[in-house]
Amino acid sequence: MRLDKLLANTGHGSRKEVKALLKKKQVSVNLEVVKDGSVHVDTKRDEVTVDGQPVHYQQFIYLMMNKPPDVISATEDSRERTVVDLLQEAQKRFQPFPVGRLDKDTEGLLLLTNDGKLAHQLTSPKKEVGKTYYAEVEGTLTEEDRAAFKAGVKLDDGYQTMPAELTIIEGGAMSRVEITIYEGKFHQVKRMMEAVGKKVRFLKRLSMGSLYLDNTLKPGEYRELTEDELTYCLSLKK
Ligand code: URA
């Protein structure tokens, strides 16, 4: 990687600021001052310092967000606020994107990363990573509905879903349920509920596999994954 890119990617300023750092002889590679930003460095082997402080290169970023309603799961949009708009520059410079989409009105667990391979593993139905949602649903969900979900239901476009698990927390005119699905079709939970004649009024993702939403995160807040969470996620890449 070019030295100037490495310095910009590790928060040492804009291209112009990085150029100034180099010119002022503040940057060394393997203890030798380097003024040329186009020099290539091996991020694993070469020791780069700025004012004697080692530069730690990080390729990937993994963030857990409690997605609030009213923002869209995209990186940019000309009209709507996106989940990436909620990040600070320090995270944005890694160019993270949301892993799988949550609808604009859906809340809860959203992973943002720039690790495309992990994103694929988490969303691929082949990997069978369960996504669990809490939902408030208009209409009384019954044992028959639970059985229908277990068998898989037919969506409005004729698609037969994979089996899903439905747990009824509280029945009644407005049922409270948890549902686990293993794929991520467009509006899947809402459409599965529609398939059994119910309407989702509130939807929040609680978990993806063994990655659980941190309850201390307020809507719109995010944090880096803990080491254990990251170990779990990276185990899916294998
Ligand atoms: N299913 C939906 O219907 N919406 C979501 O946001 C996620 C799953």
mmCIF file of C-alpha atoms and ligand atoms in Angstrom:
data_model
loop_
_atom_site.group_PDB
_atom_site.id
_atom_site.type_symbol
_atom_site.label_atom_id
_atom_site.label_comp_id
_atom_site.label_asym_id
_atom_site.label_seq_id
_atom_site.Cartn_x
_atom_site.Cartn_y
_atom_site.Cartn_z
ATOM 1 C CA MET A 1 0.000 0.000 0.000
ATOM 2 C CA ARG A 2 1.218 3.536 -0.715
ATOM 3 C CA LEU A 3 2.576 5.308 2.332
ATOM 4 C CA ASP A 4 0.345 8.369 1.839
ATOM 5 C CA LYS A 5 -2.734 6.122 1.600
ATOM 6 C CA LEU A 6 -1.758 4.270 4.759
ATOM 7 C CA LEU A 7 -1.353 7.546 6.637
ATOM 8 C CA ALA A 8 -4.674 8.893 5.376
ATOM 9 C CA ASN A 9 -6.431 5.610 6.216
ATOM 10 C CA THR A 10 -5.077 5.631 9.745
ATOM 11 C CA GLY A 11 -6.403 9.081 10.559
ATOM 12 C CA HIS A 12 -3.293 11.161 9.930
ATOM 13 C CA GLY A 13 -5.206 13.760 7.978
ATOM 14 C CA SER A 14 -6.285 14.614 4.474
ATOM 15 C CA ARG A 15 -4.016 13.973 1.505
ATOM 16 C CA LYS A 16 -2.757 17.542 1.822
ATOM 17 C CA GLU A 17 -2.065 17.175 5.536
ATOM 18 C CA VAL A 18 -0.296 13.872 4.950
ATOM 19 C CA LYS A 19 1.886 15.531 2.324
ATOM 20 C CA ALA A 20 2.836 18.215 4.842
ATOM 21 C CA LEU A 21 3.699 15.574 7.470
ATOM 22 C CA LEU A 22 5.995 13.852 4.999
ATOM 23 C CA LYS A 23 7.613 17.111 3.918
ATOM 24 C CA LYS A 24 8.315 18.021 7.541
ATOM 25 C CA LYS A 25 10.183 14.712 7.956
ATOM 26 C CA GLN A 26 7.790 13.471 10.613
ATOM 27 C CA VAL A 27 7.288 10.085 8.987
ATOM 28 C CA SER A 28 9.714 7.143 9.149
ATOM 29 C CA VAL A 29 9.633 3.681 7.646
ATOM 30 C CA ASN A 30 11.850 1.160 9.425
ATOM 31 C CA LEU A 31 13.569 4.012 11.274
ATOM 32 C CA GLU A 32 14.392 5.947 8.100
ATOM 33 C CA VAL A 33 12.742 9.260 7.327
ATOM 34 C CA VAL A 34 10.653 9.042 4.173
ATOM 35 C CA LYS A 35 9.354 12.129 2.390
ATOM 36 C CA ASP A 36 7.860 10.438 -0.643
ATOM 37 C CA GLY A 37 4.210 9.414 -0.150
ATOM 38 C CA SER A 38 4.206 7.172 -3.206
ATOM 39 C CA VAL A 39 6.603 4.708 -1.543
ATOM 40 C CA HIS A 40 5.007 1.287 -1.075
ATOM 41 C CA VAL A 41 4.942 -0.198 2.404
ATOM 42 C CA ASP A 42 4.102 -3.687 3.565
ATOM 43 C CA THR A 43 1.504 -3.081 6.289
ATOM 44 C CA LYS A 44 2.386 -6.362 7.995
ATOM 45 C CA ARG A 45 6.189 -6.051 7.989
ATOM 46 C CA ASP A 46 7.253 -2.438 7.698
ATOM 47 C CA GLU A 47 7.295 -0.318 10.814
ATOM 48 C CA VAL A 48 5.836 3.071 10.041
ATOM 49 C CA THR A 49 5.973 5.847 12.622
ATOM 50 C CA VAL A 50 4.743 9.427 12.803
ATOM 51 C CA ASP A 51 6.724 11.535 15.262
ATOM 52 C CA GLY A 52 8.107 8.282 16.620
ATOM 53 C CA GLN A 53 4.635 6.835 17.306
ATOM 54 C CA PRO A 54 3.881 3.530 15.547
ATOM 55 C CA VAL A 55 1.113 3.588 12.972
ATOM 56 C CA HIS A 56 -1.280 0.668 13.403
ATOM 57 C CA TYR A 57 -2.923 -0.311 10.194
ATOM 58 C CA GLN A 58 -6.425 -1.695 10.413
ATOM 59 C CA GLN A 59 -7.968 -3.047 7.248
ATOM 60 C CA PHE A 60 -11.430 -3.919 8.443
ATOM 61 C CA ILE A 61 -13.976 -2.336 10.703
ATOM 62 C CA TYR A 62 -16.865 -4.152 12.411
ATOM 63 C CA LEU A 63 -19.554 -2.053 14.032
ATOM 64 C CA MET A 64 -22.737 -3.023 15.823
ATOM 65 C CA MET A 65 -25.484 -0.425 15.553
ATOM 66 C CA ASN A 66 -28.896 -0.195 17.128
ATOM 67 C CA LYS A 67 -30.583 1.064 13.985
ATOM 68 C CA PRO A 68 -33.207 3.674 14.714
ATOM 69 C CA PRO A 69 -36.397 3.951 12.658
ATOM 70 C CA ASP A 70 -36.453 6.610 9.916
ATOM 71 C CA VAL A 71 -32.992 5.936 8.514
ATOM 72 C CA ILE A 72 -32.336 3.672 5.578
ATOM 73 C CA SER A 73 -29.891 0.746 5.407
ATOM 74 C CA ALA A 74 -27.694 2.171 2.688
ATOM 75 C CA THR A 75 -24.367 3.938 2.389
ATOM 76 C CA GLU A 76 -25.683 7.074 0.697
ATOM 77 C CA ASP A 77 -28.902 8.511 -0.583
ATOM 78 C CA SER A 78 -29.811 11.840 -2.142
ATOM 79 C CA ARG A 79 -32.953 12.315 -0.034
ATOM 80 C CA GLU A 80 -32.962 10.019 2.990
ATOM 81 C CA ARG A 81 -30.660 9.830 5.990
ATOM 82 C CA THR A 82 -28.662 6.601 5.943
ATOM 83 C CA VAL A 83 -27.121 4.470 8.689
ATOM 84 C CA VAL A 84 -23.673 5.521 7.442
ATOM 85 C CA ASP A 85 -24.651 9.184 7.974
ATOM 86 C CA LEU A 86 -24.898 8.326 11.694
ATOM 87 C CA LEU A 87 -21.206 7.362 11.853
ATOM 88 C CA GLN A 88 -18.312 9.641 12.663
ATOM 89 C CA GLU A 89 -15.539 10.404 10.179
ATOM 90 C CA ALA A 90 -13.164 8.036 12.018
ATOM 91 C CA GLN A 91 -15.431 5.116 11.050
ATOM 92 C CA LYS A 92 -16.623 6.473 7.708
ATOM 93 C CA ARG A 93 -13.130 6.487 6.292
ATOM 94 C CA PHE A 94 -13.199 2.659 6.337
ATOM 95 C CA GLN A 95 -16.178 2.843 3.970
ATOM 96 C CA PRO A 96 -18.385 0.451 5.928
ATOM 97 C CA PHE A 97 -21.708 -0.754 4.551
ATOM 98 C CA PRO A 98 -24.667 -2.409 6.276
ATOM 99 C CA VAL A 99 -24.791 -6.210 6.289
ATOM 100 C CA GLY A 100 -28.246 -7.087 5.019
ATOM 101 C CA ARG A 101 -31.003 -4.555 4.913
ATOM 102 C CA LEU A 102 -33.449 -3.550 7.571
ATOM 103 C CA ASP A 103 -36.493 -1.634 6.342
ATOM 104 C CA LYS A 104 -36.644 2.072 7.076
ATOM 105 C CA ASP A 105 -39.133 1.524 9.903
ATOM 106 C CA THR A 106 -37.326 -1.543 11.330
ATOM 107 C CA GLU A 107 -35.080 -1.077 14.343
ATOM 108 C CA GLY A 108 -32.359 -3.034 16.045
ATOM 109 C CA LEU A 109 -29.223 -4.993 15.322
ATOM 110 C CA LEU A 110 -27.319 -3.907 12.263
ATOM 111 C CA LEU A 111 -23.744 -4.833 11.529
ATOM 112 C CA LEU A 112 -21.688 -2.403 9.492
ATOM 113 C CA THR A 113 -18.405 -3.542 8.014
ATOM 114 C CA ASN A 114 -16.131 -3.195 5.015
ATOM 115 C CA ASP A 115 -15.433 -6.942 5.094
ATOM 116 C CA GLY A 116 -17.320 -8.161 2.048
ATOM 117 C CA LYS A 117 -16.560 -11.821 2.685
ATOM 118 C CA LEU A 118 -18.065 -11.708 6.164
ATOM 119 C CA ALA A 119 -21.104 -9.829 4.886
ATOM 120 C CA HIS A 120 -21.676 -12.581 2.372
ATOM 121 C CA GLN A 121 -21.374 -15.348 4.971
ATOM 122 C CA LEU A 122 -23.809 -13.678 7.337
ATOM 123 C CA THR A 123 -26.446 -13.160 4.691
ATOM 124 C CA SER A 124 -26.066 -16.313 2.608
ATOM 125 C CA PRO A 125 -28.992 -18.713 3.267
ATOM 126 C CA LYS A 126 -26.487 -21.561 2.750
ATOM 127 C CA LYS A 127 -24.777 -20.644 6.015
ATOM 128 C CA GLU A 128 -28.147 -20.831 7.815
ATOM 129 C CA VAL A 129 -27.378 -17.978 10.189
ATOM 130 C CA GLY A 130 -30.665 -17.348 12.015
ATOM 131 C CA LYS A 131 -31.900 -13.784 12.319
ATOM 132 C CA THR A 132 -34.259 -13.273 15.223
ATOM 133 C CA TYR A 133 -36.755 -10.434 15.333
ATOM 134 C CA TYR A 134 -39.145 -9.148 17.941
ATOM 135 C CA ALA A 135 -42.430 -8.167 16.320
ATOM 136 C CA GLU A 136 -45.734 -6.658 17.333
ATOM 137 C CA VAL A 137 -48.353 -7.966 15.006
ATOM 138 C CA GLU A 138 -51.977 -6.978 14.436
ATOM 139 C CA GLY A 139 -54.100 -10.110 14.663
ATOM 140 C CA THR A 140 -54.014 -13.128 16.918
ATOM 141 C CA LEU A 141 -51.223 -15.535 16.094
ATOM 142 C CA THR A 142 -52.105 -19.145 16.740
ATOM 143 C CA GLU A 143 -50.600 -22.620 16.912
ATOM 144 C CA GLU A 144 -51.602 -23.069 13.252
ATOM 145 C CA ASP A 145 -49.548 -20.016 12.323
ATOM 146 C CA ARG A 146 -46.603 -21.419 14.248
ATOM 147 C CA ALA A 147 -46.932 -24.700 12.359
ATOM 148 C CA ALA A 148 -47.273 -22.848 9.040
ATOM 149 C CA PHE A 149 -44.053 -20.925 9.710
ATOM 150 C CA LYS A 150 -42.316 -24.141 10.684
ATOM 151 C CA ALA A 151 -43.229 -25.632 7.326
ATOM 152 C CA GLY A 152 -42.421 -22.423 5.417
ATOM 153 C CA VAL A 153 -45.071 -20.160 3.952
ATOM 154 C CA LYS A 154 -45.813 -19.000 0.426
ATOM 155 C CA LEU A 155 -45.177 -15.275 -0.108
ATOM 156 C CA ASP A 156 -47.222 -12.994 -2.362
ATOM 157 C CA ASP A 157 -44.856 -13.636 -5.299
ATOM 158 C CA GLY A 158 -45.200 -17.425 -4.950
ATOM 159 C CA TYR A 159 -41.836 -17.893 -3.203
ATOM 160 C CA GLN A 160 -41.874 -20.695 -0.640
ATOM 161 C CA THR A 161 -39.829 -19.613 2.367
ATOM 162 C CA MET A 162 -37.447 -21.799 4.326
ATOM 163 C CA PRO A 163 -38.802 -23.008 7.684
ATOM 164 C CA ALA A 164 -38.941 -20.281 10.332
ATOM 165 C CA GLU A 165 -39.435 -20.410 14.089
ATOM 166 C CA LEU A 166 -42.246 -18.465 15.687
ATOM 167 C CA THR A 167 -42.482 -17.961 19.435
ATOM 168 C CA ILE A 168 -45.669 -16.353 20.676
ATOM 169 C CA ILE A 169 -44.801 -14.228 23.708
ATOM 170 C CA GLU A 170 -48.287 -12.837 24.098
ATOM 171 C CA GLY A 171 -51.362 -13.544 21.995
ATOM 172 C CA GLY A 172 -54.315 -11.225 21.512
ATOM 173 C CA ALA A 173 -55.434 -8.570 19.054
ATOM 174 C CA MET A 174 -51.883 -7.198 19.055
ATOM 175 C CA SER A 175 -49.637 -10.252 19.369
ATOM 176 C CA ARG A 176 -46.073 -10.020 20.589
ATOM 177 C CA VAL A 177 -43.789 -12.593 19.019
ATOM 178 C CA GLU A 178 -40.246 -13.560 18.206
ATOM 179 C CA ILE A 179 -39.490 -14.943 14.809
ATOM 180 C CA THR A 180 -36.282 -16.496 13.493
ATOM 181 C CA ILE A 181 -35.652 -16.658 9.769
ATOM 182 C CA TYR A 182 -32.686 -18.096 7.899
ATOM 183 C CA GLU A 183 -32.798 -16.040 4.735
ATOM 184 C CA GLY A 184 -33.366 -12.393 3.928
ATOM 185 C CA LYS A 185 -35.907 -11.827 1.205
ATOM 186 C CA PHE A 186 -37.261 -8.316 0.717
ATOM 187 C CA HIS A 187 -39.623 -7.419 3.611
ATOM 188 C CA GLN A 188 -39.520 -11.092 4.551
ATOM 189 C CA VAL A 189 -40.989 -11.001 8.048
ATOM 190 C CA LYS A 190 -43.736 -8.589 7.075
ATOM 191 C CA ARG A 191 -44.627 -10.666 4.034
ATOM 192 C CA MET A 192 -44.578 -13.923 6.016
ATOM 193 C CA MET A 193 -47.023 -12.377 8.454
ATOM 194 C CA GLU A 194 -49.171 -11.172 5.579
ATOM 195 C CA ALA A 195 -49.155 -14.741 4.235
ATOM 196 C CA VAL A 196 -50.989 -15.788 7.410
ATOM 197 C CA GLY A 197 -53.273 -12.736 7.323
ATOM 198 C CA LYS A 198 -51.506 -10.564 9.931
ATOM 199 C CA LYS A 199 -49.889 -7.150 9.824
ATOM 200 C CA VAL A 200 -46.541 -6.244 11.396
ATOM 201 C CA ARG A 201 -46.798 -2.981 13.332
ATOM 202 C CA PHE A 202 -43.352 -2.969 14.929
ATOM 203 C CA LEU A 203 -40.203 -4.863 14.027
ATOM 204 C CA LYS A 204 -36.835 -5.000 15.736
ATOM 205 C CA ARG A 205 -33.916 -7.326 14.993
ATOM 206 C CA LEU A 206 -32.482 -8.858 18.141
ATOM 207 C CA SER A 207 -29.755 -11.162 16.848
ATOM 208 C CA MET A 208 -27.902 -12.624 13.902
ATOM 209 C CA GLY A 209 -26.563 -16.046 14.792
ATOM 210 C CA SER A 210 -24.727 -15.617 18.097
ATOM 211 C CA LEU A 211 -24.400 -11.871 17.664
ATOM 212 C CA TYR A 212 -26.900 -10.177 19.979
ATOM 213 C CA LEU A 213 -27.962 -6.551 20.054
ATOM 214 C CA ASP A 214 -26.262 -4.767 22.953
ATOM 215 C CA ASN A 215 -29.161 -3.475 25.029
ATOM 216 C CA THR A 216 -27.119 -0.548 26.283
ATOM 217 C CA LEU A 217 -26.994 0.925 22.775
ATOM 218 C CA LYS A 218 -29.696 3.547 22.365
ATOM 219 C CA PRO A 219 -31.306 3.837 18.920
ATOM 220 C CA GLY A 220 -28.720 5.357 16.582
ATOM 221 C CA GLU A 221 -25.780 4.404 18.796
ATOM 222 C CA TYR A 222 -23.076 1.983 17.718
ATOM 223 C CA ARG A 223 -19.835 0.450 18.909
ATOM 224 C CA GLU A 224 -17.052 -1.795 17.629
ATOM 225 C CA LEU A 225 -17.616 -5.514 18.113
ATOM 226 C CA THR A 226 -16.015 -7.003 21.216
ATOM 227 C CA GLU A 227 -13.261 -9.552 20.737
ATOM 228 C CA ASP A 228 -15.651 -12.448 21.432
ATOM 229 C CA GLU A 229 -18.234 -11.099 18.988
ATOM 230 C CA LEU A 230 -15.558 -10.619 16.369
ATOM 231 C CA THR A 231 -14.164 -14.115 16.914
ATOM 232 C CA TYR A 232 -17.661 -15.501 16.355
ATOM 233 C CA CYS A 233 -18.190 -13.455 13.178
ATOM 234 C CA LEU A 234 -14.798 -14.340 11.766
ATOM 235 C CA SER A 235 -15.448 -18.040 12.437
ATOM 236 C CA LEU A 236 -18.244 -17.754 9.853
ATOM 237 C CA LYS A 237 -15.742 -16.696 7.211
ATOM 238 C CA LYS A 238 -14.074 -20.113 7.267
HETATM 239 N N1 URA B 1 -38.178 -8.510 7.459
HETATM 240 C C1 URA B 1 -38.876 -7.397 7.167
HETATM 241 O O1 URA B 1 -40.028 -7.482 6.763
HETATM 242 N N2 URA B 1 -38.293 -6.218 7.355
HETATM 243 C C2 URA B 1 -37.048 -6.073 7.831
HETATM 244 O O2 URA B 1 -36.572 -4.952 7.996
HETATM 245 C C3 URA B 1 -36.327 -7.234 8.128
HETATM 246 C C4 URA B 1 -36.910 -8.448 7.935
#
